[in-house]
Every structure is written in structure tokens, then in C-alpha cells.
Amino acid sequence: MTTAAASRPIRIGLQLQPQHATYAQLRDAVSRAEDLGVDIVYNWDHFYPLNGDPDGAHFECWTLLAAWAEQTTRVQLAPLVTCNSYRNPDLLADMARTVDHVSDGRLILGIGSGWFERDYDAYGYEFGTAGSRLDDLAESMPRIKARWAALNPPPTRDIPVLIGGGGERKTLRIVAQHADIWHTFATGEELAHKASVLRDHCAAVGRDPAEIEMSVGVGGRGRDGRQPEAPEVEGTPLLELGATTFTMGISGPDYPIEHVEPWLRWRDELNAAG
């Protein structure tokens, strides 16, 4: 484990995908997640389901986060991730500031450049290219932070920024410049390589890479962060590569939260051991 990772507690996140469920089922799921001890509850920022029936039930990201902020008392809340293209960045900053207050300082602003073309087409946004969307994200981040500084009242604290993605030329540079948390689905050699690229970008912009928490989407991996079915190098424990936050996603209508319980026990064992 890196020195930076060793200095942080292990955290477990759970993405409650806002699809194929009623609002009552989502409300119940977030209550169960908080009661169980999950550290961060995420949703996502899309307008249609990403799997299953493409026209199934689905709810909007930020109004849902505001409702969860009022409903909960402890768990941190975040989009994984909000799409920079869908809202004016100054408006997004104001929305995040408001949810930050509603939650009494529990919001993480998870943000990315966007990728789901159906959302763009159906809601009338310009899809552009992957490069142009990343350029827009790079331009938006200073505006978001400037708007936070101008708002009255200001956010309750410096809102942590999570940026998702692994593009080595643009995305990881934006992470180096603006993120408190980097979220990735990379593993093994790929993760080690991208972490090295991120360190290079941090050096270029004068940032200490130890300031950036590494968050990894774990899907169905075992509780120790390994992938038993993968080659040995891919089975390297994610902790040794610097990850300290581990997130899985579950979908409606049932939201089987029991799948996260082994991860929570593992987290508690490691954090108690210091």
C-alpha cells in the first residue's frame, strides 16, 4: 500500500442505480444502505436505463440527491458521475451548493465529461466528440469553483470533487488539476500505469498526488479487492496499488444491498487494524 493510501481509512461506496424501480424502492434502498454502514451512496446522471429495458423506469440525478440529502443523516452522497454537458456549470455549482447545505456538508461532486449519446439526442444537447466534451469539462471546473466562491451563502465547506475516467492525455490531467478523488474501473497493470500517468500530470501542474484519493469500481470482485478469475498480475490487491475507496453498483427494483456486507466487514477489520 502506498503511504498516501495507508494514511486514509478504507471506505465503501454503493451506487444505487436509479433505474427499474419506484421512488419508494429507491428511498428504502438508501435507508438500508445508511443503516448498514455504507460510507458513500451514489446515483448516476442519465435519463434512461443503462441496462435492462432501455425504456424502463428511471429518475433524474440531482432532484434525487436533494431528496436523499433530506432523508439521510450520516452517509455521504454523490453522483457517479454527473455529466458536465447537461447543465450550465454555474447552475451546476449552485445546485451542488444547495444539496451540500441540505445534507449538512455531505455532498461529493462527482463529475465527468459524458458519453451516453441517447441522453444527448433525446434532451437536445450537442454530443460533439470525446475530445470536445473533455475540453468543455476542463473549462467548466474553474467556473464551478469560482461560482462556489461567489455564492451567498457559500458551500458549508470545500466540496470534494470526484472526477471519473482514465484518459491519459486529457482526463487524468483534469484530475491532477481539480480532483480530490479519482474514480476508475482500471485494475492490475492498467491501474498501476494510469496511476503513474496521474503522478506525472500532478508533477506538471505542481500538485502532490497524495492529495488525490483513489476510488475503484469493484463490481463483483472479491472482498479483498482481487479478481480470482484473472491472471496473477491482475489479481494484485487494489490496496497495494493505492486504492482506498471501493464501490459497487446495484439496480432496481430489489436493490440487493446484502452484497455489500462482506466489504463492510473487511473495511472494519482493516480500519481497526490501523
Tab-separated table of C-alpha atoms in Angstrom:
chain	number	residue	atom	x	y	z
A	1	MET	CA	0.000	0.000	0.000
A	2	THR	CA	1.271	3.484	-0.793
A	3	THR	CA	1.972	5.958	2.001
A	4	ALA	CA	-0.934	8.109	0.829
A	5	ALA	CA	-3.315	5.161	0.817
A	6	ALA	CA	-2.105	3.994	4.216
A	7	SER	CA	-2.959	7.382	5.714
A	8	ARG	CA	-6.608	7.176	4.674
A	9	PRO	CA	-9.355	4.957	6.079
A	10	ILE	CA	-10.893	2.372	3.775
A	11	ARG	CA	-14.308	3.491	2.543
A	12	ILE	CA	-17.086	1.547	0.846
A	13	GLY	CA	-19.407	3.143	-1.668
A	14	LEU	CA	-22.665	1.843	-3.104
A	15	GLN	CA	-24.182	3.125	-6.335
A	16	LEU	CA	-27.964	2.805	-6.287
A	17	GLN	CA	-28.665	2.943	-9.999
A	18	PRO	CA	-31.906	4.948	-10.354
A	19	GLN	CA	-33.487	2.580	-12.856
A	20	HIS	CA	-36.203	-0.095	-12.957
A	21	ALA	CA	-37.616	0.959	-9.587
A	22	THR	CA	-40.232	3.149	-7.966
A	23	TYR	CA	-39.185	6.120	-5.878
A	24	ALA	CA	-40.389	4.244	-2.790
A	25	GLN	CA	-37.972	1.418	-3.604
A	26	LEU	CA	-35.102	3.886	-4.046
A	27	ARG	CA	-35.982	5.614	-0.784
A	28	ASP	CA	-35.981	2.280	1.022
A	29	ALA	CA	-32.654	1.291	-0.548
A	30	VAL	CA	-30.846	4.448	0.573
A	31	SER	CA	-32.198	4.000	4.110
A	32	ARG	CA	-30.966	0.416	4.198
A	33	ALA	CA	-27.567	1.465	2.863
A	34	GLU	CA	-27.147	4.116	5.535
A	35	ASP	CA	-28.321	1.780	8.296
A	36	LEU	CA	-25.904	-0.911	7.111
A	37	GLY	CA	-22.937	1.451	7.395
A	38	VAL	CA	-22.049	2.265	3.783
A	39	ASP	CA	-19.790	5.334	3.603
A	40	ILE	CA	-20.965	6.867	0.322
A	41	VAL	CA	-24.217	6.401	-1.598
A	42	TYR	CA	-24.096	7.313	-5.271
A	43	ASN	CA	-26.600	7.506	-8.078
A	44	TRP	CA	-25.784	8.358	-11.700
A	45	ASP	CA	-26.649	11.150	-14.120
A	46	HIS	CA	-28.551	9.652	-17.027
A	47	PHE	CA	-32.072	9.959	-18.405
A	48	TYR	CA	-32.631	6.341	-19.451
A	49	PRO	CA	-31.622	2.950	-18.029
A	50	LEU	CA	-28.169	1.745	-19.000
A	51	ASN	CA	-29.139	-1.933	-18.917
A	52	GLY	CA	-32.291	-3.986	-18.909
A	53	ASP	CA	-35.337	-2.445	-20.582
A	54	PRO	CA	-33.944	0.687	-22.284
A	55	ASP	CA	-37.290	2.416	-21.777
A	56	GLY	CA	-37.799	1.247	-18.201
A	57	ALA	CA	-38.439	3.399	-15.162
A	58	HIS	CA	-35.727	5.959	-14.457
A	59	PHE	CA	-35.224	9.041	-12.231
A	60	GLU	CA	-33.177	12.231	-12.577
A	61	CYS	CA	-29.899	12.599	-10.694
A	62	TRP	CA	-29.922	15.907	-8.809
A	63	THR	CA	-33.511	16.063	-7.629
A	64	LEU	CA	-32.943	12.547	-6.287
A	65	LEU	CA	-29.757	13.618	-4.483
A	66	ALA	CA	-31.609	16.512	-2.859
A	67	ALA	CA	-34.297	14.133	-1.602
A	68	TRP	CA	-31.666	11.730	-0.257
A	69	ALA	CA	-29.893	14.630	1.453
A	70	GLU	CA	-33.057	15.429	3.386
A	71	GLN	CA	-33.783	11.773	4.101
A	72	THR	CA	-30.376	10.734	5.438
A	73	THR	CA	-28.196	11.958	8.298
A	74	ARG	CA	-24.751	10.323	8.041
A	75	VAL	CA	-23.864	8.836	4.670
A	76	GLN	CA	-22.060	10.942	2.066
A	77	LEU	CA	-23.903	11.459	-1.209
A	78	ALA	CA	-22.672	11.890	-4.773
A	79	PRO	CA	-23.464	11.394	-8.428
A	80	LEU	CA	-21.210	8.810	-10.079
A	81	VAL	CA	-20.929	10.880	-12.098
A	82	THR	CA	-22.844	13.973	-13.140
A	83	CYS	CA	-22.475	14.867	-16.810
A	84	ASN	CA	-20.832	18.231	-17.364
A	85	SER	CA	-22.733	18.670	-20.644
A	86	TYR	CA	-26.233	18.619	-19.161
A	87	ARG	CA	-26.162	21.839	-17.127
A	88	ASN	CA	-24.582	25.246	-17.264
A	89	PRO	CA	-21.542	24.947	-14.938
A	90	ASP	CA	-22.586	27.930	-12.818
A	91	LEU	CA	-26.037	26.403	-12.361
A	92	LEU	CA	-24.485	23.046	-11.508
A	93	ALA	CA	-22.302	24.739	-8.899
A	94	ASP	CA	-25.384	26.350	-7.351
A	95	MET	CA	-27.258	23.032	-7.345
A	96	ALA	CA	-24.322	21.284	-5.677
A	97	ARG	CA	-24.002	24.097	-3.103
A	98	THR	CA	-27.703	23.741	-2.278
A	99	VAL	CA	-27.527	19.944	-1.857
A	100	ASP	CA	-24.410	20.477	0.249
A	101	HIS	CA	-26.477	22.632	2.623
A	102	VAL	CA	-29.471	20.288	2.602
A	103	SER	CA	-27.147	17.422	3.546
A	104	ASP	CA	-25.273	19.490	6.162
A	105	GLY	CA	-21.983	19.069	4.318
A	106	ARG	CA	-22.183	15.510	2.984
A	107	LEU	CA	-22.096	16.075	-0.792
A	108	ILE	CA	-19.280	14.984	-3.086
A	109	LEU	CA	-19.432	16.487	-6.575
A	110	GLY	CA	-18.735	13.563	-8.876
A	111	ILE	CA	-18.350	14.840	-12.428
A	112	GLY	CA	-17.290	13.630	-15.855
A	113	SER	CA	-17.408	14.692	-19.479
A	114	GLY	CA	-20.351	12.486	-20.552
A	115	TRP	CA	-20.647	9.616	-23.018
A	116	PHE	CA	-24.236	8.253	-23.358
A	117	GLU	CA	-25.329	9.518	-26.762
A	118	ARG	CA	-29.008	8.684	-26.278
A	119	ASP	CA	-29.216	11.190	-23.408
A	120	TYR	CA	-27.758	13.919	-25.603
A	121	ASP	CA	-30.023	13.204	-28.551
A	122	ALA	CA	-33.243	12.910	-26.558
A	123	TYR	CA	-32.673	16.056	-24.481
A	124	GLY	CA	-31.231	18.223	-27.233
A	125	TYR	CA	-27.612	18.514	-26.107
A	126	GLU	CA	-24.755	18.683	-28.597
A	127	PHE	CA	-22.852	15.394	-28.411
A	128	GLY	CA	-19.659	16.626	-30.039
A	129	THR	CA	-16.630	14.364	-29.686
A	130	ALA	CA	-14.923	12.747	-26.730
A	131	GLY	CA	-12.199	15.368	-27.038
A	132	SER	CA	-14.570	18.332	-27.203
A	133	ARG	CA	-16.529	17.070	-24.195
A	134	LEU	CA	-13.308	16.792	-22.194
A	135	ASP	CA	-12.300	20.301	-23.272
A	136	ASP	CA	-15.682	21.537	-22.025
A	137	LEU	CA	-15.113	19.791	-18.675
A	138	ALA	CA	-11.694	21.418	-18.327
A	139	GLU	CA	-13.270	24.823	-18.979
A	140	SER	CA	-16.142	24.179	-16.561
A	141	MET	CA	-14.117	23.259	-13.482
A	142	PRO	CA	-12.732	26.766	-12.806
A	143	ARG	CA	-16.210	28.225	-13.380
A	144	ILE	CA	-17.738	25.819	-10.862
A	145	LYS	CA	-15.162	26.709	-8.223
A	146	ALA	CA	-15.482	30.435	-8.935
A	147	ARG	CA	-19.252	30.230	-8.588
A	148	TRP	CA	-18.901	28.436	-5.252
A	149	ALA	CA	-16.721	31.320	-4.049
A	150	ALA	CA	-19.331	33.877	-5.180
A	151	LEU	CA	-22.486	32.257	-3.809
A	152	ASN	CA	-24.322	33.552	-0.739
A	153	PRO	CA	-24.341	31.530	1.383
A	154	PRO	CA	-21.220	29.708	0.238
A	155	PRO	CA	-20.950	25.915	0.468
A	156	THR	CA	-20.630	24.567	4.002
A	157	ARG	CA	-17.006	23.596	3.242
A	158	ASP	CA	-14.743	22.963	0.266
A	159	ILE	CA	-16.950	20.481	-1.594
A	160	PRO	CA	-14.833	17.454	-2.564
A	161	VAL	CA	-14.624	16.899	-6.311
A	162	LEU	CA	-14.560	13.380	-7.746
A	163	ILE	CA	-13.632	13.030	-11.413
A	164	GLY	CA	-14.199	9.732	-13.178
A	165	GLY	CA	-12.335	8.341	-16.161
A	166	GLY	CA	-8.931	7.207	-17.298
A	167	GLY	CA	-7.996	9.041	-20.493
A	168	GLU	CA	-4.285	9.621	-20.138
A	169	ARG	CA	-3.816	12.815	-22.130
A	170	LYS	CA	-6.817	14.910	-21.033
A	171	THR	CA	-8.881	13.236	-18.286
A	172	LEU	CA	-6.023	12.493	-15.909
A	173	ARG	CA	-4.656	15.994	-16.368
A	174	ILE	CA	-8.049	17.403	-15.324
A	175	VAL	CA	-7.943	15.049	-12.337
A	176	ALA	CA	-4.488	16.374	-11.415
A	177	GLN	CA	-5.682	19.951	-11.649
A	178	HIS	CA	-9.068	19.755	-9.961
A	179	ALA	CA	-9.963	16.464	-8.268
A	180	ASP	CA	-9.890	15.408	-4.636
A	181	ILE	CA	-10.908	11.884	-5.661
A	182	TRP	CA	-10.127	9.950	-8.843
A	183	HIS	CA	-12.608	7.204	-9.737
A	184	THR	CA	-11.611	4.401	-12.095
A	185	PHE	CA	-12.558	0.892	-13.140
A	186	ALA	CA	-8.971	0.007	-14.048
A	187	THR	CA	-7.201	-2.917	-12.342
A	188	GLY	CA	-3.789	-4.550	-12.202
A	189	GLU	CA	-1.159	-3.342	-14.653
A	190	GLU	CA	-3.580	-0.879	-16.227
A	191	LEU	CA	-4.317	0.736	-12.866
A	192	ALA	CA	-0.630	0.888	-11.949
A	193	HIS	CA	0.141	2.516	-15.309
A	194	LYS	CA	-2.652	5.088	-15.084
A	195	ALA	CA	-1.663	5.950	-11.513
A	196	SER	CA	1.847	6.613	-12.820
A	197	VAL	CA	0.462	8.841	-15.582
A	198	LEU	CA	-1.585	10.727	-12.983
A	199	ARG	CA	1.534	11.280	-10.885
A	200	ASP	CA	3.269	12.725	-13.958
A	201	HIS	CA	0.376	15.130	-14.545
A	202	CYS	CA	0.454	16.141	-10.886
A	203	ALA	CA	4.144	16.938	-11.196
A	204	ALA	CA	3.452	19.020	-14.312
A	205	VAL	CA	0.796	21.131	-12.561
A	206	GLY	CA	2.594	21.314	-9.205
A	207	ARG	CA	0.175	19.095	-7.297
A	208	ASP	CA	1.024	16.497	-4.650
A	209	PRO	CA	-0.562	13.224	-5.908
A	210	ALA	CA	-1.027	12.163	-2.272
A	211	GLU	CA	-3.831	14.750	-2.102
A	212	ILE	CA	-5.948	12.693	-4.533
A	213	GLU	CA	-7.873	9.735	-3.161
A	214	MET	CA	-8.136	6.686	-5.450
A	215	SER	CA	-11.619	5.207	-5.793
A	216	VAL	CA	-12.151	1.953	-7.691
A	217	GLY	CA	-15.336	0.418	-9.020
A	218	VAL	CA	-15.236	-3.195	-7.855
A	219	GLY	CA	-18.343	-4.710	-9.394
A	220	GLY	CA	-18.397	-8.382	-8.445
A	221	ARG	CA	-14.811	-8.682	-7.210
A	222	GLY	CA	-13.978	-10.465	-4.008
A	223	ARG	CA	-13.915	-8.541	-0.768
A	224	ASP	CA	-10.101	-8.252	-0.711
A	225	GLY	CA	-10.105	-6.328	-3.987
A	226	ARG	CA	-8.833	-9.235	-6.079
A	227	GLN	CA	-10.132	-10.751	-9.266
A	228	PRO	CA	-9.637	-14.505	-8.770
A	229	GLU	CA	-10.532	-15.322	-12.373
A	230	ALA	CA	-7.876	-13.013	-13.832
A	231	PRO	CA	-4.147	-13.560	-14.431
A	232	GLU	CA	-1.931	-13.166	-11.392
A	233	VAL	CA	-0.827	-9.641	-12.210
A	234	GLU	CA	-4.470	-8.613	-12.470
A	235	GLY	CA	-5.035	-10.179	-9.063
A	236	THR	CA	-2.793	-7.674	-7.319
A	237	PRO	CA	-4.755	-6.352	-4.334
A	238	LEU	CA	-6.068	-2.912	-5.189
A	239	LEU	CA	-4.900	-1.668	-1.805
A	240	GLU	CA	-1.306	-2.213	-2.859
A	241	LEU	CA	-1.913	-0.013	-5.883
A	242	GLY	CA	-3.191	2.837	-3.716
A	243	ALA	CA	-6.974	2.421	-3.777
A	244	THR	CA	-8.801	3.225	-0.539
A	245	THR	CA	-12.409	3.604	-1.685
A	246	PHE	CA	-14.262	0.659	-3.234
A	247	THR	CA	-17.645	0.995	-4.899
A	248	MET	CA	-20.140	-1.493	-6.282
A	249	GLY	CA	-23.359	-0.780	-8.127
A	250	ILE	CA	-26.791	-2.362	-7.755
A	251	SER	CA	-30.004	-1.849	-9.708
A	252	GLY	CA	-33.709	-1.810	-9.013
A	253	PRO	CA	-36.230	-2.988	-8.376
A	254	ASP	CA	-34.856	-5.047	-5.466
A	255	TYR	CA	-31.514	-3.345	-4.688
A	256	PRO	CA	-29.777	-6.375	-3.106
A	257	ILE	CA	-27.746	-4.429	-0.552
A	258	GLU	CA	-26.630	-7.613	1.230
A	259	HIS	CA	-23.926	-7.989	-1.438
A	260	VAL	CA	-22.004	-5.117	0.164
A	261	GLU	CA	-21.925	-6.645	3.668
A	262	PRO	CA	-18.652	-8.632	3.212
A	263	TRP	CA	-16.980	-5.432	2.004
A	264	LEU	CA	-18.135	-3.573	5.111
A	265	ARG	CA	-16.762	-6.274	7.413
A	266	TRP	CA	-13.450	-6.185	5.506
A	267	ARG	CA	-13.350	-2.379	5.790
A	268	ASP	CA	-13.944	-2.512	9.524
A	269	GLU	CA	-11.217	-5.126	10.024
A	270	LEU	CA	-8.634	-3.091	8.108
A	271	ASN	CA	-9.563	0.238	9.679
A	272	ALA	CA	-9.476	-1.259	13.176
A	273	ALA	CA	-6.033	-2.663	12.480
A	274	GLY	CA	-4.831	0.828	11.651
